[in-house]
Amino acid sequence: MATIHVDGSAYDVDGSDNLLHACLSLGLDIPYFCWHPATGSVGACRQCAVKQYKDEDDTQGKIVMSCMTPASDNSWISIDDEEAHAFRARITEWFMTYHPHDCPVCAEGGHCHLQDMTVMTGHSRRRYRFTKRTHHNQYLGPLVAHEMNRCINCYRCVHFYNDYAGGEDFGVYGMNNNLYFGRHQEGVLESPFAGNLSEVCPTGVFTDKTHTKHYTRKWDLQYAPSVCHQCSVGCNTSPGERYGSVRRIENRYNGELNGYFLCDRGRYGHDYVNRDDRPRQPEWKSEGKSEGKNAGHSDRDSDVMHLDVDPALDRGADLLRSARRIIGIGSPRASLESNHQLMALVGKDNFSSGIAAGEQDCLERMAAIEAAGALATPTPRDVERHDAVLVLGEDLMHSAARLALNVRQAVLSRRVALAAERGIPEWNTYAVNTLAQGSHHPLYIAYPTATELDGISAESLRLAPDDIARLGFAIAHEIDAEAPAVSELDDATRAHASAVAEALLAAERPLVISGGSLESPAILDATHSIVRALARRERRAGLLLVRREANSTGLALMGGQPLDWALDAVTDGHADALVVLENDLYERMPEARVDAALDAATALVVLDHQRTRTWKRAELGLPAASFAETDGTLVNLEGRAQRFYQVYDPRYMRPECRIHPSWRWLDTLRASLERRPKDALTFAQAMDDCAQAHPALAGMLNAVDTAELPDGIKLARMPHRYSGRTSLRANIAVSEPRVPQDPDTPLAFSMEGYSGFDRPRQNVPFAWAPGWNSPQAWNKFTDVVGGHLQGGDPGARVAGVPRPADGAYPAADAIPAAFAPRDDRWQLWVLPRLFGGEATSARADAIAERAEAPYLGLSESDAQTLKAADGATLAFDLGGEPFTLSLRVDKSLPDGIVTLPAGVFPDAASGRWVQLRREDD
């Protein structure tokens, strides 16, 4: 600790900080541009100048840059000194010489760090009267817009994109004050974190292109605390709505999870909420359930009858009442509450998770490994503190992108350790990076093909899944001789296993990351073996297991039969009715198998917010609320239960719609089925019912923010400058109705309520503080800048079902034989992909444009065997159906396997053997 004196007041601060970080953490305002809490200090902008004195008797002092000055004990500084204030104002004026002063048309207006700092420094008069330099703007893809003329040369974008996120296609060109920040030639930004430039950039150089298409100022958006639904990491987000559509997604700070950054799928994958073809009223097929595999594309408008809520529930109850047995099919993209209400409707013995058997087996294995508790599960923030990482069977950039960014920081943190040995503070970015000279903590990756983290790995092995498992078992045996040995292990693999084991044992905090992306039980058994071996050696190790979807972890703890069981039960005549919750069965199982089950069902009720192929087969479709229109709870990959909140009421702007939360539809449908009166289910009741029914999920109740404001004050969803509310619905009716009421949450659909930062709380709809309108306002809500929210980071770990840690290893017969290619067949593996590989985000136009065209991956040797060149069209049969895709020769891929990206074929395709042929054969 250190004591610093600021304008005559003494404060206790962390002596390892710089003065800027320390003062901002104290709530004091110092203007800055180039500094960012996540990227450190570079001293490029000179905006954070303060007056520093030798001691309390010094009256002269000197101007110093607070971001480059240590907060050493007994420092004396002044922020309000007239000379320092004038210096900062002149710096701002210099920045503005070439700036176009186009705030009225700039997409960052009202959301701009430059505006905040200009006001804070007191610069208000423009004296520059000469011709301004102009730049040509680049096309940077469908996500990020470029307006180079607004640049003030702060270098933030380069430090984030290249140094922090690892991008290689972006840079700064020119010299002196004639600089250009962009690509060497225009084109799509390749980094999956490029969208963060819109928040990192303190001006309007890089903006959210999807938001610009239907632009609304920040102060005219309605927000709510939410959770990203696009993967299992569970990043916190702040969706903003206007006129009944989600206009943008911003990062919501969580000190244990996503910090200041989101991946591009989470930031831009929300547009499926705004699709024009969304079902907004209950739909009844007047001529019964459609038949055949093409039925979903042949429905005529005259076949569909739109119903109100009560008639729809009556028809649904009549439909299900006549059934002999009802099977409920849940979904890992639906909330815990919705899945529980479906289970309550059909009974626990009739509930399916909606997940294919292979993936569910992996989920259950992962839950069992974690429940044994041999190694602790770190938070994503904790991942960055580990000093050796083994990634077994995962391409993190595609299966859990935000986690990949954490792993990158863990590997690069070696430079921080080296700097600490020489007394160089962590915040001194240039000095730390210069000293490191590419020094990294060891990262080992075993995966069938190249990954984006290979460039910083100590070794990346390209292996078939069975060989990845064998490597994992061999590593465990090297760590602990009591672990089962791998028979007939080749010398190269043994050497790799020995090197990895040595690195894990040499580390103070090794970390093992695995998961179910390849749907390989053998890889998970190998992971279990490594976990046991490290635990027996009493290492402070960590284990993190990656799941595929937003609520895969929670649904596995809830239980239920796999999707295969549900389809077989209907096809075999053991059940004759299906209720499907927010799940497109055609994305999970082969088309012929789904068609057979749906043809055999006499009743099909579907709840969804998307018009999927399964929806189009239903007799009754009930329009479900999306994440932006309801409340719910998800459990992420670390077991953290998190609540997301309703952003807006869909009926306010569309009175004709009948969208309701799935959990409310299902509860009311059950009451109709049982012919009993039922009061409207509240979310608090739905959450309590779920927690009581599933002991493994009891901890979900701790995810509720218990901080209460006095006198019943609610939290405002709208900024206090929100405008035009009384005219939003002028095209519908002149009179303004009462704003929607929200009895389920502490939030109000209004600007009336509390929106400040001085009352600690976990759930913050949007970041704003007096004088801070940009995302840098999050600094006002944290205990220290870059630390944790003052009210604690949102979410709470669910306990799961503990299992005694008996120390037993998987049996030796769990070790697979070495992978052997076949002469005429290839083993097919579906690999995760960030853009286009997740069902809902793939429906967003920007993500669809960003996604690559699907392709088949083959090794160079296998392509030569087929006499097929890059780009050739190959055909194969899967589940009795023929498919064709273009070929991409992948020189890193092992012989004997063929890969295709997720989102093209059903998830259950992994591990099958297929016969490939050229289309012209």
PDB file of C-alpha atoms in Angstrom, residues 681-915:
ATOM      1  CA  LEU A 681     -46.932 -17.579 -12.971  1.00  0.00           C
ATOM      2  CA  THR A 682     -44.363 -15.037 -11.805  1.00  0.00           C
ATOM      3  CA  PHE A 683     -40.725 -15.442 -12.629  1.00  0.00           C
ATOM      4  CA  ALA A 684     -39.786 -15.672  -8.961  1.00  0.00           C
ATOM      5  CA  GLN A 685     -42.165 -18.644  -8.594  1.00  0.00           C
ATOM      6  CA  ALA A 686     -40.772 -20.271 -11.748  1.00  0.00           C
ATOM      7  CA  MET A 687     -37.239 -19.908 -10.423  1.00  0.00           C
ATOM      8  CA  ASP A 688     -38.141 -21.257  -6.982  1.00  0.00           C
ATOM      9  CA  ASP A 689     -39.983 -24.231  -8.505  1.00  0.00           C
ATOM     10  CA  CYS A 690     -36.938 -25.111 -10.600  1.00  0.00           C
ATOM     11  CA  ALA A 691     -34.494 -24.813  -7.697  1.00  0.00           C
ATOM     12  CA  GLN A 692     -36.663 -26.941  -5.394  1.00  0.00           C
ATOM     13  CA  ALA A 693     -37.246 -29.648  -7.991  1.00  0.00           C
ATOM     14  CA  HIS A 694     -33.552 -30.022  -8.866  1.00  0.00           C
ATOM     15  CA  PRO A 695     -31.161 -30.081  -5.896  1.00  0.00           C
ATOM     16  CA  ALA A 696     -28.176 -29.783  -8.220  1.00  0.00           C
ATOM     17  CA  LEU A 697     -29.494 -26.371  -9.263  1.00  0.00           C
ATOM     18  CA  ALA A 698     -30.380 -25.045  -5.809  1.00  0.00           C
ATOM     19  CA  GLY A 699     -27.568 -22.512  -6.069  1.00  0.00           C
ATOM     20  CA  MET A 700     -29.368 -20.726  -8.895  1.00  0.00           C
ATOM     21  CA  LEU A 701     -31.343 -18.775  -6.281  1.00  0.00           C
ATOM     22  CA  ASN A 702     -28.091 -17.097  -5.233  1.00  0.00           C
ATOM     23  CA  ALA A 703     -27.786 -15.587  -8.701  1.00  0.00           C
ATOM     24  CA  VAL A 704     -30.429 -12.997  -7.848  1.00  0.00           C
ATOM     25  CA  ASP A 705     -29.095  -9.542  -6.979  1.00  0.00           C
ATOM     26  CA  THR A 706     -30.268  -9.062  -3.402  1.00  0.00           C
ATOM     27  CA  ALA A 707     -29.184  -5.418  -3.182  1.00  0.00           C
ATOM     28  CA  GLU A 708     -32.303  -3.330  -2.723  1.00  0.00           C
ATOM     29  CA  LEU A 709     -32.716   0.398  -3.138  1.00  0.00           C
ATOM     30  CA  PRO A 710     -34.601   2.245  -0.393  1.00  0.00           C
ATOM     31  CA  ASP A 711     -38.247   3.290  -0.632  1.00  0.00           C
ATOM     32  CA  GLY A 712     -39.046   0.808  -3.360  1.00  0.00           C
ATOM     33  CA  ILE A 713     -37.011   2.694  -5.975  1.00  0.00           C
ATOM     34  CA  LYS A 714     -36.511   0.692  -9.136  1.00  0.00           C
ATOM     35  CA  LEU A 715     -33.577   0.703 -11.523  1.00  0.00           C
ATOM     36  CA  ALA A 716     -34.145   2.613 -14.750  1.00  0.00           C
ATOM     37  CA  ARG A 717     -33.885   0.707 -18.006  1.00  0.00           C
ATOM     38  CA  MET A 718     -33.658   4.028 -19.884  1.00  0.00           C
ATOM     39  CA  PRO A 719     -31.040   6.773 -19.513  1.00  0.00           C
ATOM     40  CA  HIS A 720     -32.350   9.942 -17.935  1.00  0.00           C
ATOM     41  CA  ARG A 721     -32.075  11.784 -21.277  1.00  0.00           C
ATOM     42  CA  TYR A 722     -34.343   9.290 -23.053  1.00  0.00           C
ATOM     43  CA  SER A 723     -36.438  11.243 -25.545  1.00  0.00           C
ATOM     44  CA  GLY A 724     -39.527  10.792 -27.676  1.00  0.00           C
ATOM     45  CA  ARG A 725     -41.245   8.232 -25.479  1.00  0.00           C
ATOM     46  CA  THR A 726     -44.641   9.857 -25.888  1.00  0.00           C
ATOM     47  CA  SER A 727     -44.366   9.727 -29.678  1.00  0.00           C
ATOM     48  CA  LEU A 728     -43.010   6.197 -30.089  1.00  0.00           C
ATOM     49  CA  ARG A 729     -46.473   4.795 -30.741  1.00  0.00           C
ATOM     50  CA  ALA A 730     -47.972   7.819 -32.487  1.00  0.00           C
ATOM     51  CA  ASN A 731     -48.509   5.759 -35.621  1.00  0.00           C
ATOM     52  CA  ILE A 732     -50.605   3.323 -33.571  1.00  0.00           C
ATOM     53  CA  ALA A 733     -52.581   5.636 -31.297  1.00  0.00           C
ATOM     54  CA  VAL A 734     -52.384   9.267 -30.284  1.00  0.00           C
ATOM     55  CA  SER A 735     -52.852   8.521 -26.609  1.00  0.00           C
ATOM     56  CA  GLU A 736     -49.859   7.103 -24.764  1.00  0.00           C
ATOM     57  CA  PRO A 737     -50.642   3.936 -22.803  1.00  0.00           C
ATOM     58  CA  ARG A 738     -49.224   3.207 -19.405  1.00  0.00           C
ATOM     59  CA  VAL A 739     -45.657   1.982 -19.632  1.00  0.00           C
ATOM     60  CA  PRO A 740     -45.319  -1.792 -19.186  1.00  0.00           C
ATOM     61  CA  GLN A 741     -45.081  -2.916 -15.577  1.00  0.00           C
ATOM     62  CA  ASP A 742     -42.454  -5.368 -14.360  1.00  0.00           C
ATOM     63  CA  PRO A 743     -43.330  -7.055 -11.069  1.00  0.00           C
ATOM     64  CA  ASP A 744     -40.677  -9.747 -11.593  1.00  0.00           C
ATOM     65  CA  THR A 745     -37.530  -7.630 -11.471  1.00  0.00           C
ATOM     66  CA  PRO A 746     -36.082  -4.526  -9.769  1.00  0.00           C
ATOM     67  CA  LEU A 747     -36.069  -2.797 -13.166  1.00  0.00           C
ATOM     68  CA  ALA A 748     -38.544  -0.276 -14.591  1.00  0.00           C
ATOM     69  CA  PHE A 749     -39.497   0.138 -18.263  1.00  0.00           C
ATOM     70  CA  SER A 750     -38.840   3.814 -17.902  1.00  0.00           C
ATOM     71  CA  MET A 751     -36.232   6.501 -17.282  1.00  0.00           C
ATOM     72  CA  GLU A 752     -37.825   7.014 -13.873  1.00  0.00           C
ATOM     73  CA  GLY A 753     -35.711   5.270 -11.301  1.00  0.00           C
ATOM     74  CA  TYR A 754     -32.092   5.029 -10.246  1.00  0.00           C
ATOM     75  CA  SER A 755     -29.315   4.929 -12.856  1.00  0.00           C
ATOM     76  CA  GLY A 756     -26.300   6.144 -10.880  1.00  0.00           C
ATOM     77  CA  PHE A 757     -23.150   4.376  -9.762  1.00  0.00           C
ATOM     78  CA  ASP A 758     -22.784   5.218  -6.073  1.00  0.00           C
ATOM     79  CA  ARG A 759     -25.138   2.500  -4.809  1.00  0.00           C
ATOM     80  CA  PRO A 760     -23.354  -0.839  -5.257  1.00  0.00           C
ATOM     81  CA  ARG A 761     -25.279  -3.450  -7.213  1.00  0.00           C
ATOM     82  CA  GLN A 762     -24.551  -6.373  -9.490  1.00  0.00           C
ATOM     83  CA  ASN A 763     -27.059  -5.778 -12.265  1.00  0.00           C
ATOM     84  CA  VAL A 764     -26.319  -2.606 -14.168  1.00  0.00           C
ATOM     85  CA  PRO A 765     -28.436  -2.126 -17.334  1.00  0.00           C
ATOM     86  CA  PHE A 766     -26.080   0.436 -18.891  1.00  0.00           C
ATOM     87  CA  ALA A 767     -22.917   2.255 -17.903  1.00  0.00           C
ATOM     88  CA  TRP A 768     -23.310   5.970 -17.341  1.00  0.00           C
ATOM     89  CA  ALA A 769     -21.976   8.403 -14.812  1.00  0.00           C
ATOM     90  CA  PRO A 770     -21.867  12.211 -14.762  1.00  0.00           C
ATOM     91  CA  GLY A 771     -19.249  13.241 -17.308  1.00  0.00           C
ATOM     92  CA  TRP A 772     -18.734   9.641 -18.491  1.00  0.00           C
ATOM     93  CA  ASN A 773     -21.023   8.593 -21.347  1.00  0.00           C
ATOM     94  CA  SER A 774     -18.674   6.183 -23.123  1.00  0.00           C
ATOM     95  CA  PRO A 775     -17.980   2.561 -22.106  1.00  0.00           C
ATOM     96  CA  GLN A 776     -15.211   3.955 -19.884  1.00  0.00           C
ATOM     97  CA  ALA A 777     -18.032   4.726 -17.449  1.00  0.00           C
ATOM     98  CA  TRP A 778     -17.649   1.137 -16.200  1.00  0.00           C
ATOM     99  CA  ASN A 779     -14.669   2.401 -14.207  1.00  0.00           C
ATOM    100  CA  LYS A 780     -17.157   4.191 -11.967  1.00  0.00           C
ATOM    101  CA  PHE A 781     -18.963   0.942 -11.080  1.00  0.00           C
ATOM    102  CA  THR A 782     -15.933  -1.097  -9.988  1.00  0.00           C
ATOM    103  CA  ASP A 783     -14.194  -1.331  -6.620  1.00  0.00           C
ATOM    104  CA  VAL A 784     -10.934  -0.517  -8.415  1.00  0.00           C
ATOM    105  CA  VAL A 785     -10.502   0.065 -12.134  1.00  0.00           C
ATOM    106  CA  GLY A 786     -10.274  -3.330 -13.816  1.00  0.00           C
ATOM    107  CA  GLY A 787     -11.355  -5.063 -10.617  1.00  0.00           C
ATOM    108  CA  HIS A 788     -14.840  -6.227  -9.669  1.00  0.00           C
ATOM    109  CA  LEU A 789     -18.212  -4.507  -9.555  1.00  0.00           C
ATOM    110  CA  GLN A 790     -18.826  -2.716  -6.274  1.00  0.00           C
ATOM    111  CA  GLY A 791     -21.863  -4.897  -5.592  1.00  0.00           C
ATOM    112  CA  GLY A 792     -20.043  -8.082  -6.580  1.00  0.00           C
ATOM    113  CA  ASP A 793     -19.847  -9.699 -10.002  1.00  0.00           C
ATOM    114  CA  PRO A 794     -23.165 -11.161 -11.202  1.00  0.00           C
ATOM    115  CA  GLY A 795     -23.940 -14.846 -10.900  1.00  0.00           C
ATOM    116  CA  ALA A 796     -23.326 -17.628  -8.415  1.00  0.00           C
ATOM    117  CA  ARG A 797     -21.838 -21.083  -8.721  1.00  0.00           C
ATOM    118  CA  VAL A 798     -24.342 -23.925  -8.509  1.00  0.00           C
ATOM    119  CA  ALA A 799     -23.136 -26.768  -6.376  1.00  0.00           C
ATOM    120  CA  GLY A 800     -24.087 -29.602  -8.670  1.00  0.00           C
ATOM    121  CA  VAL A 801     -24.228 -33.061  -7.113  1.00  0.00           C
ATOM    122  CA  PRO A 802     -20.965 -33.795  -5.259  1.00  0.00           C
ATOM    123  CA  ARG A 803     -19.362 -37.164  -5.765  1.00  0.00           C
ATOM    124  CA  PRO A 804     -16.658 -38.633  -3.524  1.00  0.00           C
ATOM    125  CA  ALA A 805     -13.192 -38.195  -4.975  1.00  0.00           C
ATOM    126  CA  ASP A 806     -12.020 -41.793  -4.695  1.00  0.00           C
ATOM    127  CA  GLY A 807      -8.886 -41.194  -6.773  1.00  0.00           C
ATOM    128  CA  ALA A 808      -9.717 -43.999  -9.194  1.00  0.00           C
ATOM    129  CA  TYR A 809      -8.471 -43.719 -12.764  1.00  0.00           C
ATOM    130  CA  PRO A 810     -10.527 -44.672 -15.795  1.00  0.00           C
ATOM    131  CA  ALA A 811     -10.052 -48.347 -16.638  1.00  0.00           C
ATOM    132  CA  ALA A 812      -7.307 -49.285 -19.065  1.00  0.00           C
ATOM    133  CA  ASP A 813      -9.885 -50.544 -21.545  1.00  0.00           C
ATOM    134  CA  ALA A 814     -11.089 -46.934 -21.917  1.00  0.00           C
ATOM    135  CA  ILE A 815      -7.911 -46.198 -23.883  1.00  0.00           C
ATOM    136  CA  PRO A 816      -8.770 -46.415 -27.593  1.00  0.00           C
ATOM    137  CA  ALA A 817      -6.626 -48.087 -30.181  1.00  0.00           C
ATOM    138  CA  ALA A 818      -4.480 -45.873 -32.363  1.00  0.00           C
ATOM    139  CA  PHE A 819      -6.419 -44.348 -35.226  1.00  0.00           C
ATOM    140  CA  ALA A 820      -6.006 -46.283 -38.465  1.00  0.00           C
ATOM    141  CA  PRO A 821      -7.096 -44.744 -41.786  1.00  0.00           C
ATOM    142  CA  ARG A 822      -9.200 -46.886 -44.090  1.00  0.00           C
ATOM    143  CA  ASP A 823      -8.635 -47.272 -47.782  1.00  0.00           C
ATOM    144  CA  ASP A 824     -12.107 -46.362 -48.981  1.00  0.00           C
ATOM    145  CA  ARG A 825     -13.667 -44.407 -46.098  1.00  0.00           C
ATOM    146  CA  TRP A 826     -12.975 -41.358 -43.967  1.00  0.00           C
ATOM    147  CA  GLN A 827     -13.993 -40.603 -40.407  1.00  0.00           C
ATOM    148  CA  LEU A 828     -16.180 -37.504 -40.356  1.00  0.00           C
ATOM    149  CA  TRP A 829     -15.793 -34.849 -37.652  1.00  0.00           C
ATOM    150  CA  VAL A 830     -17.932 -31.752 -37.247  1.00  0.00           C
ATOM    151  CA  LEU A 831     -15.727 -28.914 -35.987  1.00  0.00           C
ATOM    152  CA  PRO A 832     -17.085 -25.857 -34.170  1.00  0.00           C
ATOM    153  CA  ARG A 833     -16.962 -22.531 -35.985  1.00  0.00           C
ATOM    154  CA  LEU A 834     -17.460 -19.094 -34.529  1.00  0.00           C
ATOM    155  CA  PHE A 835     -19.468 -17.582 -37.367  1.00  0.00           C
ATOM    156  CA  GLY A 836     -22.373 -19.680 -38.631  1.00  0.00           C
ATOM    157  CA  GLY A 837     -21.866 -22.618 -36.307  1.00  0.00           C
ATOM    158  CA  GLU A 838     -24.497 -21.674 -33.714  1.00  0.00           C
ATOM    159  CA  ALA A 839     -28.171 -22.017 -34.588  1.00  0.00           C
ATOM    160  CA  THR A 840     -29.585 -18.640 -33.583  1.00  0.00           C
ATOM    161  CA  SER A 841     -26.689 -16.297 -34.391  1.00  0.00           C
ATOM    162  CA  ALA A 842     -26.426 -17.927 -37.815  1.00  0.00           C
ATOM    163  CA  ARG A 843     -29.775 -16.261 -38.567  1.00  0.00           C
ATOM    164  CA  ALA A 844     -28.258 -12.792 -38.082  1.00  0.00           C
ATOM    165  CA  ASP A 845     -27.453 -11.188 -41.434  1.00  0.00           C
ATOM    166  CA  ALA A 846     -24.087  -9.792 -40.339  1.00  0.00           C
ATOM    167  CA  ILE A 847     -22.926 -13.144 -38.955  1.00  0.00           C
ATOM    168  CA  ALA A 848     -24.125 -14.952 -42.076  1.00  0.00           C
ATOM    169  CA  GLU A 849     -22.110 -12.514 -44.189  1.00  0.00           C
ATOM    170  CA  ARG A 850     -19.059 -12.976 -41.963  1.00  0.00           C
ATOM    171  CA  ALA A 851     -19.250 -16.779 -42.127  1.00  0.00           C
ATOM    172  CA  GLU A 852     -17.192 -18.709 -44.632  1.00  0.00           C
ATOM    173  CA  ALA A 853     -18.863 -20.924 -47.192  1.00  0.00           C
ATOM    174  CA  PRO A 854     -19.057 -24.525 -45.892  1.00  0.00           C
ATOM    175  CA  TYR A 855     -16.372 -26.893 -47.083  1.00  0.00           C
ATOM    176  CA  LEU A 856     -14.949 -30.361 -46.546  1.00  0.00           C
ATOM    177  CA  GLY A 857     -11.438 -30.533 -45.134  1.00  0.00           C
ATOM    178  CA  LEU A 858      -9.051 -33.272 -46.254  1.00  0.00           C
ATOM    179  CA  SER A 859      -5.340 -33.801 -45.867  1.00  0.00           C
ATOM    180  CA  GLU A 860      -3.143 -33.209 -48.880  1.00  0.00           C
ATOM    181  CA  SER A 861      -2.404 -36.919 -49.193  1.00  0.00           C
ATOM    182  CA  ASP A 862      -6.091 -37.874 -49.074  1.00  0.00           C
ATOM    183  CA  ALA A 863      -6.939 -35.229 -51.676  1.00  0.00           C
ATOM    184  CA  GLN A 864      -4.336 -36.717 -53.966  1.00  0.00           C
ATOM    185  CA  THR A 865      -5.817 -40.171 -53.384  1.00  0.00           C
ATOM    186  CA  LEU A 866      -9.169 -38.852 -54.625  1.00  0.00           C
ATOM    187  CA  LYS A 867      -7.397 -36.924 -57.416  1.00  0.00           C
ATOM    188  CA  ALA A 868      -9.248 -33.833 -56.219  1.00  0.00           C
ATOM    189  CA  ALA A 869      -7.802 -30.345 -56.162  1.00  0.00           C
ATOM    190  CA  ASP A 870      -8.646 -27.475 -53.865  1.00  0.00           C
ATOM    191  CA  GLY A 871     -12.171 -26.287 -54.653  1.00  0.00           C
ATOM    192  CA  ALA A 872     -13.312 -29.543 -56.223  1.00  0.00           C
ATOM    193  CA  THR A 873     -16.813 -30.755 -55.392  1.00  0.00           C
ATOM    194  CA  LEU A 874     -17.021 -33.944 -53.340  1.00  0.00           C
ATOM    195  CA  ALA A 875     -20.111 -36.004 -52.604  1.00  0.00           C
ATOM    196  CA  PHE A 876     -20.958 -38.379 -49.753  1.00  0.00           C
ATOM    197  CA  ASP A 877     -23.983 -40.007 -48.131  1.00  0.00           C
ATOM    198  CA  LEU A 878     -25.005 -39.309 -44.557  1.00  0.00           C
ATOM    199  CA  GLY A 879     -27.994 -40.923 -42.938  1.00  0.00           C
ATOM    200  CA  GLY A 880     -29.192 -42.115 -46.309  1.00  0.00           C
ATOM    201  CA  GLU A 881     -29.104 -38.609 -47.777  1.00  0.00           C
ATOM    202  CA  PRO A 882     -26.611 -37.432 -50.447  1.00  0.00           C
ATOM    203  CA  PHE A 883     -24.629 -34.246 -49.838  1.00  0.00           C
ATOM    204  CA  THR A 884     -22.083 -32.268 -51.830  1.00  0.00           C
ATOM    205  CA  LEU A 885     -19.524 -29.722 -50.645  1.00  0.00           C
ATOM    206  CA  SER A 886     -16.421 -28.106 -52.052  1.00  0.00           C
ATOM    207  CA  LEU A 887     -13.013 -29.354 -50.939  1.00  0.00           C
ATOM    208  CA  ARG A 888     -10.439 -27.417 -48.975  1.00  0.00           C
ATOM    209  CA  VAL A 889      -7.058 -29.097 -48.754  1.00  0.00           C
ATOM    210  CA  ASP A 890      -5.830 -28.796 -45.175  1.00  0.00           C
ATOM    211  CA  LYS A 891      -2.120 -29.556 -44.939  1.00  0.00           C
ATOM    212  CA  SER A 892      -2.280 -29.766 -41.142  1.00  0.00           C
ATOM    213  CA  LEU A 893      -5.023 -32.416 -41.071  1.00  0.00           C
ATOM    214  CA  PRO A 894      -4.147 -36.078 -40.329  1.00  0.00           C
ATOM    215  CA  ASP A 895      -4.803 -38.648 -43.029  1.00  0.00           C
ATOM    216  CA  GLY A 896      -8.015 -40.652 -42.795  1.00  0.00           C
ATOM    217  CA  ILE A 897     -10.366 -38.005 -41.425  1.00  0.00           C
ATOM    218  CA  VAL A 898     -12.617 -35.471 -43.112  1.00  0.00           C
ATOM    219  CA  THR A 899     -13.889 -32.336 -41.384  1.00  0.00           C
ATOM    220  CA  LEU A 900     -16.808 -30.026 -41.955  1.00  0.00           C
ATOM    221  CA  PRO A 901     -17.885 -26.906 -40.049  1.00  0.00           C
ATOM    222  CA  ALA A 902     -20.731 -26.911 -37.538  1.00  0.00           C
ATOM    223  CA  GLY A 903     -24.078 -25.611 -38.687  1.00  0.00           C
ATOM    224  CA  VAL A 904     -24.100 -27.479 -41.993  1.00  0.00           C
ATOM    225  CA  PHE A 905     -25.178 -30.975 -40.966  1.00  0.00           C
ATOM    226  CA  PRO A 906     -26.826 -32.409 -37.848  1.00  0.00           C
ATOM    227  CA  ASP A 907     -24.606 -32.453 -34.786  1.00  0.00           C
ATOM    228  CA  ALA A 908     -24.890 -36.225 -34.511  1.00  0.00           C
ATOM    229  CA  ALA A 909     -22.750 -36.671 -37.634  1.00  0.00           C
ATOM    230  CA  SER A 910     -19.404 -36.671 -35.773  1.00  0.00           C
ATOM    231  CA  GLY A 911     -17.475 -39.911 -35.683  1.00  0.00           C
ATOM    232  CA  ARG A 912     -19.236 -41.578 -38.609  1.00  0.00           C
ATOM    233  CA  TRP A 913     -17.377 -43.159 -41.465  1.00  0.00           C
ATOM    234  CA  VAL A 914     -18.302 -41.870 -44.906  1.00  0.00           C
ATOM    235  CA  GLN A 915     -17.283 -42.718 -48.431  1.00  0.00           C
TER     236      GLN A 915
END
